[in-house]
Short mmCIF file of C-alpha atoms in Angstrom, two decimals:
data_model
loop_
_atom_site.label_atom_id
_atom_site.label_comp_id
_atom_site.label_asym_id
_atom_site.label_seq_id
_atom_site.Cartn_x
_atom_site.Cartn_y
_atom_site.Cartn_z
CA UNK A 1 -120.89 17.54 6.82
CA UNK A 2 -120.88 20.92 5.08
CA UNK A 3 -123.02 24.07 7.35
CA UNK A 4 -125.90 23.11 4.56
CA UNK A 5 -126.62 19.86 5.64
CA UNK A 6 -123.97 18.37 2.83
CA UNK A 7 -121.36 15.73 2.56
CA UNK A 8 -118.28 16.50 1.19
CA UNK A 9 -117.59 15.13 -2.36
CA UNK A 10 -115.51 11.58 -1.99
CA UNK A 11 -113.46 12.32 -4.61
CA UNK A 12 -112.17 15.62 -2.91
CA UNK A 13 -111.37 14.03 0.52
CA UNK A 14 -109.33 11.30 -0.79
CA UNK A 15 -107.74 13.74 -2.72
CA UNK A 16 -106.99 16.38 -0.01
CA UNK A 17 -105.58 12.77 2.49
CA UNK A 18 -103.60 11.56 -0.49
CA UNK A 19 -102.12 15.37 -0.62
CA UNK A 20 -101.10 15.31 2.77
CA UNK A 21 -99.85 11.48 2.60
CA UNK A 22 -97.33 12.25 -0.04
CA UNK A 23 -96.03 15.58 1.52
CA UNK A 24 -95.48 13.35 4.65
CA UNK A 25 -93.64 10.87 2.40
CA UNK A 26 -92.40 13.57 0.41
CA UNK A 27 -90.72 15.17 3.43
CA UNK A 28 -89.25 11.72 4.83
CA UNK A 29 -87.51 10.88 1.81
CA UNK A 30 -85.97 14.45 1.14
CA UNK A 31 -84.37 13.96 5.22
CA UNK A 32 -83.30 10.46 4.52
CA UNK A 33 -81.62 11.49 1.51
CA UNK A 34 -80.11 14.61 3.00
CA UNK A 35 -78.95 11.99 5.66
CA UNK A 36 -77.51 9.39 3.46
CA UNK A 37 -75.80 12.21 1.33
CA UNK A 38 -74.22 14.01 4.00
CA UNK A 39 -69.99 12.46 3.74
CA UNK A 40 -68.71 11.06 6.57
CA UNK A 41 -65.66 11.67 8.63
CA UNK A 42 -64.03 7.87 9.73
CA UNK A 43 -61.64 8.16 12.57
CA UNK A 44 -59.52 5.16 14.58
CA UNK A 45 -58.87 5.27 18.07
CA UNK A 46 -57.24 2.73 20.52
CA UNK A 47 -58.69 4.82 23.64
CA UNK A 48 -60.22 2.90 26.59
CA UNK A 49 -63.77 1.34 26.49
CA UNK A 50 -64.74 4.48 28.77
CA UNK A 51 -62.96 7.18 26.49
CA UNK A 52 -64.46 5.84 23.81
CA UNK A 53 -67.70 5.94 24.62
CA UNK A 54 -67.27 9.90 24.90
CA UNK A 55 -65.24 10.25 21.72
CA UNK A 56 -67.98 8.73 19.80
CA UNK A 57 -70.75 10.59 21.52
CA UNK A 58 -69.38 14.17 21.09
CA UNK A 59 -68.19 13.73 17.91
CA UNK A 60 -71.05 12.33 16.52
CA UNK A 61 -73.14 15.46 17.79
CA UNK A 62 -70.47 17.47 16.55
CA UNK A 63 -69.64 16.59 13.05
CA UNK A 64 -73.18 16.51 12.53
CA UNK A 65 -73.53 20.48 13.30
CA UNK A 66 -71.24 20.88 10.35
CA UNK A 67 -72.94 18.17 8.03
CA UNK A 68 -70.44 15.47 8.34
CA UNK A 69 -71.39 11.83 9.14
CA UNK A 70 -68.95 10.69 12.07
CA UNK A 71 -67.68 6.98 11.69
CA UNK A 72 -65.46 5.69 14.78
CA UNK A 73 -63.42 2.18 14.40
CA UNK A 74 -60.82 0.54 16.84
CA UNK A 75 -57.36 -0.05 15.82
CA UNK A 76 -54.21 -1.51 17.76
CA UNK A 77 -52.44 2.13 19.42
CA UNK A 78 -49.37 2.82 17.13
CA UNK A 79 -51.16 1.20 13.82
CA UNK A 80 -53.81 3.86 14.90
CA UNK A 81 -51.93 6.97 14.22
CA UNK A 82 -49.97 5.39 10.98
CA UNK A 83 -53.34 4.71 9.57
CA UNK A 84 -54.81 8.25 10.23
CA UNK A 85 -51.05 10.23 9.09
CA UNK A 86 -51.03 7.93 5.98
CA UNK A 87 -54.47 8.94 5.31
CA UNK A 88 -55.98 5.62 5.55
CA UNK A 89 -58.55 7.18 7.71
CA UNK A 90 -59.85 10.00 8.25
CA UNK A 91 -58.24 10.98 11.72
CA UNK A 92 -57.16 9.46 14.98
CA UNK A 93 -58.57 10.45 18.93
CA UNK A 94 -58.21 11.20 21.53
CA UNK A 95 -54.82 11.46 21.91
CA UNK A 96 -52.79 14.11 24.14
CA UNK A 97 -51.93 17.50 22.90
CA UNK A 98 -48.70 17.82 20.53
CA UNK A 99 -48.23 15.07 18.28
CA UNK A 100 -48.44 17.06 14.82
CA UNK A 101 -44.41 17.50 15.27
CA UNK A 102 -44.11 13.89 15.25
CA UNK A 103 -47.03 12.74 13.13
CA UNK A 104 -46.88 15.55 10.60
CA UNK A 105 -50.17 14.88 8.26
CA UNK A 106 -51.95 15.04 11.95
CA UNK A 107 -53.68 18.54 13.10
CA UNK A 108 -54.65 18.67 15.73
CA UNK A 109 -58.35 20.39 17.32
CA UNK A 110 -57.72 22.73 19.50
CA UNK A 111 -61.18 21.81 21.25
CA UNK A 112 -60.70 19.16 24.35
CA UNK A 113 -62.38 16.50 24.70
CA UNK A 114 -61.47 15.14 28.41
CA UNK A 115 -59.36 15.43 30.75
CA UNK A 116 -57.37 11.91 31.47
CA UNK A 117 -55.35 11.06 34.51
CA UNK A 118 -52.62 8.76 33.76
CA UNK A 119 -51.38 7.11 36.32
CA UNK A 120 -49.29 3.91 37.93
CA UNK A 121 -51.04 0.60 39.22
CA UNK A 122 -49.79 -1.45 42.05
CA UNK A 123 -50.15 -4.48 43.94
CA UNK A 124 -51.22 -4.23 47.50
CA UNK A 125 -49.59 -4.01 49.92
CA UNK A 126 -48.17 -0.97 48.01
CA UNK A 127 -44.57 -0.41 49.40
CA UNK A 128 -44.36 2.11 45.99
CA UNK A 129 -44.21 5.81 46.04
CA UNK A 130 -44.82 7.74 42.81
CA UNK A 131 -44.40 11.46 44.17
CA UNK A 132 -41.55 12.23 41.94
CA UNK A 133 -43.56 11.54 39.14
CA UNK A 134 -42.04 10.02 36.61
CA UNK A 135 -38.44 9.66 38.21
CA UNK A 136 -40.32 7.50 40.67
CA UNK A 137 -40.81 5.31 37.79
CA UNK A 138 -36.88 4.22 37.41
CA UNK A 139 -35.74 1.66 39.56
CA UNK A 140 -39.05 -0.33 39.09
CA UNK A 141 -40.17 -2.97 36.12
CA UNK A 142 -42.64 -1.41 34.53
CA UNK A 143 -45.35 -2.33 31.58
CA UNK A 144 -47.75 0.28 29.18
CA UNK A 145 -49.21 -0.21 25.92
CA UNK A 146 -47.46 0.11 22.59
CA UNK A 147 -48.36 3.48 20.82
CA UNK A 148 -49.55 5.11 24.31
CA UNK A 149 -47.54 8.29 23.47
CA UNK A 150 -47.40 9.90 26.91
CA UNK A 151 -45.82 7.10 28.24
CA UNK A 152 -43.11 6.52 25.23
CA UNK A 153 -42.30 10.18 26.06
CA UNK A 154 -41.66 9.88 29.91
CA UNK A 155 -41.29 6.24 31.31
CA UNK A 156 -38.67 4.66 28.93
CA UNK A 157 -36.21 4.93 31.71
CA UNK A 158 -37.38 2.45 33.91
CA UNK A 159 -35.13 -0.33 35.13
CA UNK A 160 -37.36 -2.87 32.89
CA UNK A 161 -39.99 -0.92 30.32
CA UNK A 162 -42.20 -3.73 28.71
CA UNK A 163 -44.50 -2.93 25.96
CA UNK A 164 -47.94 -4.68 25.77
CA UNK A 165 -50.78 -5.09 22.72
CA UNK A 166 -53.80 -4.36 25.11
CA UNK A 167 -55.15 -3.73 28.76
CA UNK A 168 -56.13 -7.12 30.12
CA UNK A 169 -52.56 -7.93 28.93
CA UNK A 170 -51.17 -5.07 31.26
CA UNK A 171 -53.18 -6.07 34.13
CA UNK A 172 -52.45 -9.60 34.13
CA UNK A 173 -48.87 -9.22 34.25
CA UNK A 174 -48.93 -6.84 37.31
CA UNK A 175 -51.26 -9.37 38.78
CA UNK A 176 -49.00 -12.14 38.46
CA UNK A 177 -45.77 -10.23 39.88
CA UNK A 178 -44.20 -9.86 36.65
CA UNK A 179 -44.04 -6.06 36.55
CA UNK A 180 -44.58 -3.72 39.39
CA UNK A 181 -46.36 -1.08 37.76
CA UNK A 182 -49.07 -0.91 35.05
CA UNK A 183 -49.26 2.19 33.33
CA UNK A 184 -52.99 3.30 32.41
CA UNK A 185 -55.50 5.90 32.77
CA UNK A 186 -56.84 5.94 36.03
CA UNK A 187 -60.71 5.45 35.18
CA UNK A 188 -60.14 2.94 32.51
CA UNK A 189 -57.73 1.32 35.03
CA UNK A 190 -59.94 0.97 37.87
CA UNK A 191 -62.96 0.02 35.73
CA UNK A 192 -61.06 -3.09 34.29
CA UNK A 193 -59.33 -4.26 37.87
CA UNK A 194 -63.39 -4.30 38.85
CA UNK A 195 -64.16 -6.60 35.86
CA UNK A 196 -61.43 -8.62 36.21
CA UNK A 197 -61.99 -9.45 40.11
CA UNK A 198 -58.37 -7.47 40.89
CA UNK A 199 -59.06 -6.49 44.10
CA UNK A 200 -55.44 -6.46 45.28
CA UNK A 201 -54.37 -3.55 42.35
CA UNK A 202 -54.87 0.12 43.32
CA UNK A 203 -54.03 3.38 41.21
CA UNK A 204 -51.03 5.22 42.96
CA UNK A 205 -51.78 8.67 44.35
CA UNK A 206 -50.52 11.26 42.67
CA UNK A 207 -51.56 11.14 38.79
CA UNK A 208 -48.29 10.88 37.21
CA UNK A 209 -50.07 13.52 34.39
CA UNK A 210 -53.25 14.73 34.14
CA UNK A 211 -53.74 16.12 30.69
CA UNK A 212 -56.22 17.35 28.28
CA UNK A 213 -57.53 14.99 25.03
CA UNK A 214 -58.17 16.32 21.65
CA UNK A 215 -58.97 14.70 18.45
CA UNK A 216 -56.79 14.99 15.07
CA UNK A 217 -57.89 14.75 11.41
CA UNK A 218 -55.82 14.26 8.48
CA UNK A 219 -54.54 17.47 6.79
CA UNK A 220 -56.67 17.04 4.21
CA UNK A 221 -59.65 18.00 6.24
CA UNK A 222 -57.94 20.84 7.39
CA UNK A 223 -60.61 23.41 6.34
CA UNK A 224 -62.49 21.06 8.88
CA UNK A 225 -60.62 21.76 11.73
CA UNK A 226 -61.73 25.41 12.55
CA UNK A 227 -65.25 24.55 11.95
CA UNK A 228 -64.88 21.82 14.11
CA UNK A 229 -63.51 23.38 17.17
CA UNK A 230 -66.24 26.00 17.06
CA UNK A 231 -68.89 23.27 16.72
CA UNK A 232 -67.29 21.86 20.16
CA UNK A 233 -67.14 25.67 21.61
CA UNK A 234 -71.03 25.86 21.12
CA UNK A 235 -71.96 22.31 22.66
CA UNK A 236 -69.73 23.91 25.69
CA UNK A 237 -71.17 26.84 25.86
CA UNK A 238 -75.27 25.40 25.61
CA UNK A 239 -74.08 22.53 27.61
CA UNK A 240 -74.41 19.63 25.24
CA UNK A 241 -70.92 18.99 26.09
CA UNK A 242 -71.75 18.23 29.72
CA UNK A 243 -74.19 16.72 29.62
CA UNK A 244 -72.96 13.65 27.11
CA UNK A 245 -70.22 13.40 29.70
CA UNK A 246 -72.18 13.35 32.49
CA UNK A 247 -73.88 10.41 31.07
CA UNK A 248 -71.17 8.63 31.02
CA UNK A 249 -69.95 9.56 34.39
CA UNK A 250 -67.47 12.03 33.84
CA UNK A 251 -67.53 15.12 35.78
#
């Protein structure tokens, strides 16, 4: 009612609602669009469930600072890489530091991710030692993943060096006494001996390398890659960074 004692005409209220109904709707459909326009980045990865996790998270907060839609699928290890230095997708993480010399379409962002501990597994009662690092690893049977770079690069001297497709794989064979280390990451490690009711397998002490993960895209995003490490930088520096992988544990 109007200070005169008046109503309001009809006409102009419904007006002045359906006005503010079709901004609203107005404004929804310009963000969805924006959304559904913005490209999208598609990477592989063969990392562990826990890695993954992270990879997904960080990425997805950081390709969208610099309007890119992040897309993550799984892929067995060395089919991985081939499919992101052929192009197939649109790059490949986390993977340790180094591998453009090998993988050449690969560039790498200088940004890390995590830090991973890889390390050997062992059946109690452990009569092992591992404190030689990976000369430790000679006179023993051994068993790591196919494509698991870090591993190609220092363990193929082993007595016995068997390569397996996936983790439960890795695990069952130490668990059985056919190999008498498992090389993994330690988190991913210990998480799957818990699922898997593997009481009797430990992670050796010391890490055989503790090293830093970074994600790779395809050179053809390589005007990408600066952008993309700065976009990382800033979720550091306001502590989005932390925080994601404090959610998932990760100190």
């Amino acid at each position: 009612m109007r200070v005169d004692g008046s109503s309001p005409h009809p006409f102009r209220t419904f007006t002045m609602k359906s006005l503010q109904w079709a901004s609203l709707l107005l404004a929804t459909a310009t963000a969805t669009s924006a959304l559904a326009a913005m490209p999208s980045i598609t990477v592989s990865t063969n990392n562990t469930p826990e890695d993954r996790k992270v990879l997904a998270a960080v990425s997805r907060e950081a390709f969208k600072k610099i309007g890119r839609e992040f897309v993550l699928v799984s892929l067995p290890s060395e089919r991985s890489l081939q499919s992101a230095d052929n192009g197939d997708v649109d790059g490949e993480g986390l993977r340790v530091a180094g591998l453009s010399d090998q993988y050449r379409n690969l560039i790498q962002v200088p940004e890390r991710y995590i830090s991973v501990s890889f390390v050997a597994f062992a059946r109690k009662p452990v009569k092992l030692s591992v404190n030689q690092s990976w000369a430790s690893l000679k006179p023993h049977r051994i068993a790591f993943i196919t494509g698991w770079k870090m591993f190609e690069a220092n363990a193929m001297e082993a007595r016995v060096v068997t390569k397996v497709n996936g983790p439960e794989q890795l695990f069952l064979m130490l668990d059985s006494d056919r190999i008498d280390l498992a090389l993994y990451t330690r988190r991913g490690g210990e998480d799957l001996v818990r699922k898997l009711g593997m009481s009797s397998i430990v992670a050796l002490e010391p890490s055989l390398k503790d090293v830093d993960m970074h994600l790779y895209l395809h050179r053809k995003h390589e005007l990408l890659v600066p952008r993309l490490a700065q976009a990382l930088r800033e979720m550091k520096n306001d502590g989005t960074h932390g925080r994601i992988l404090a959610s998932f544990g990760f100190n």
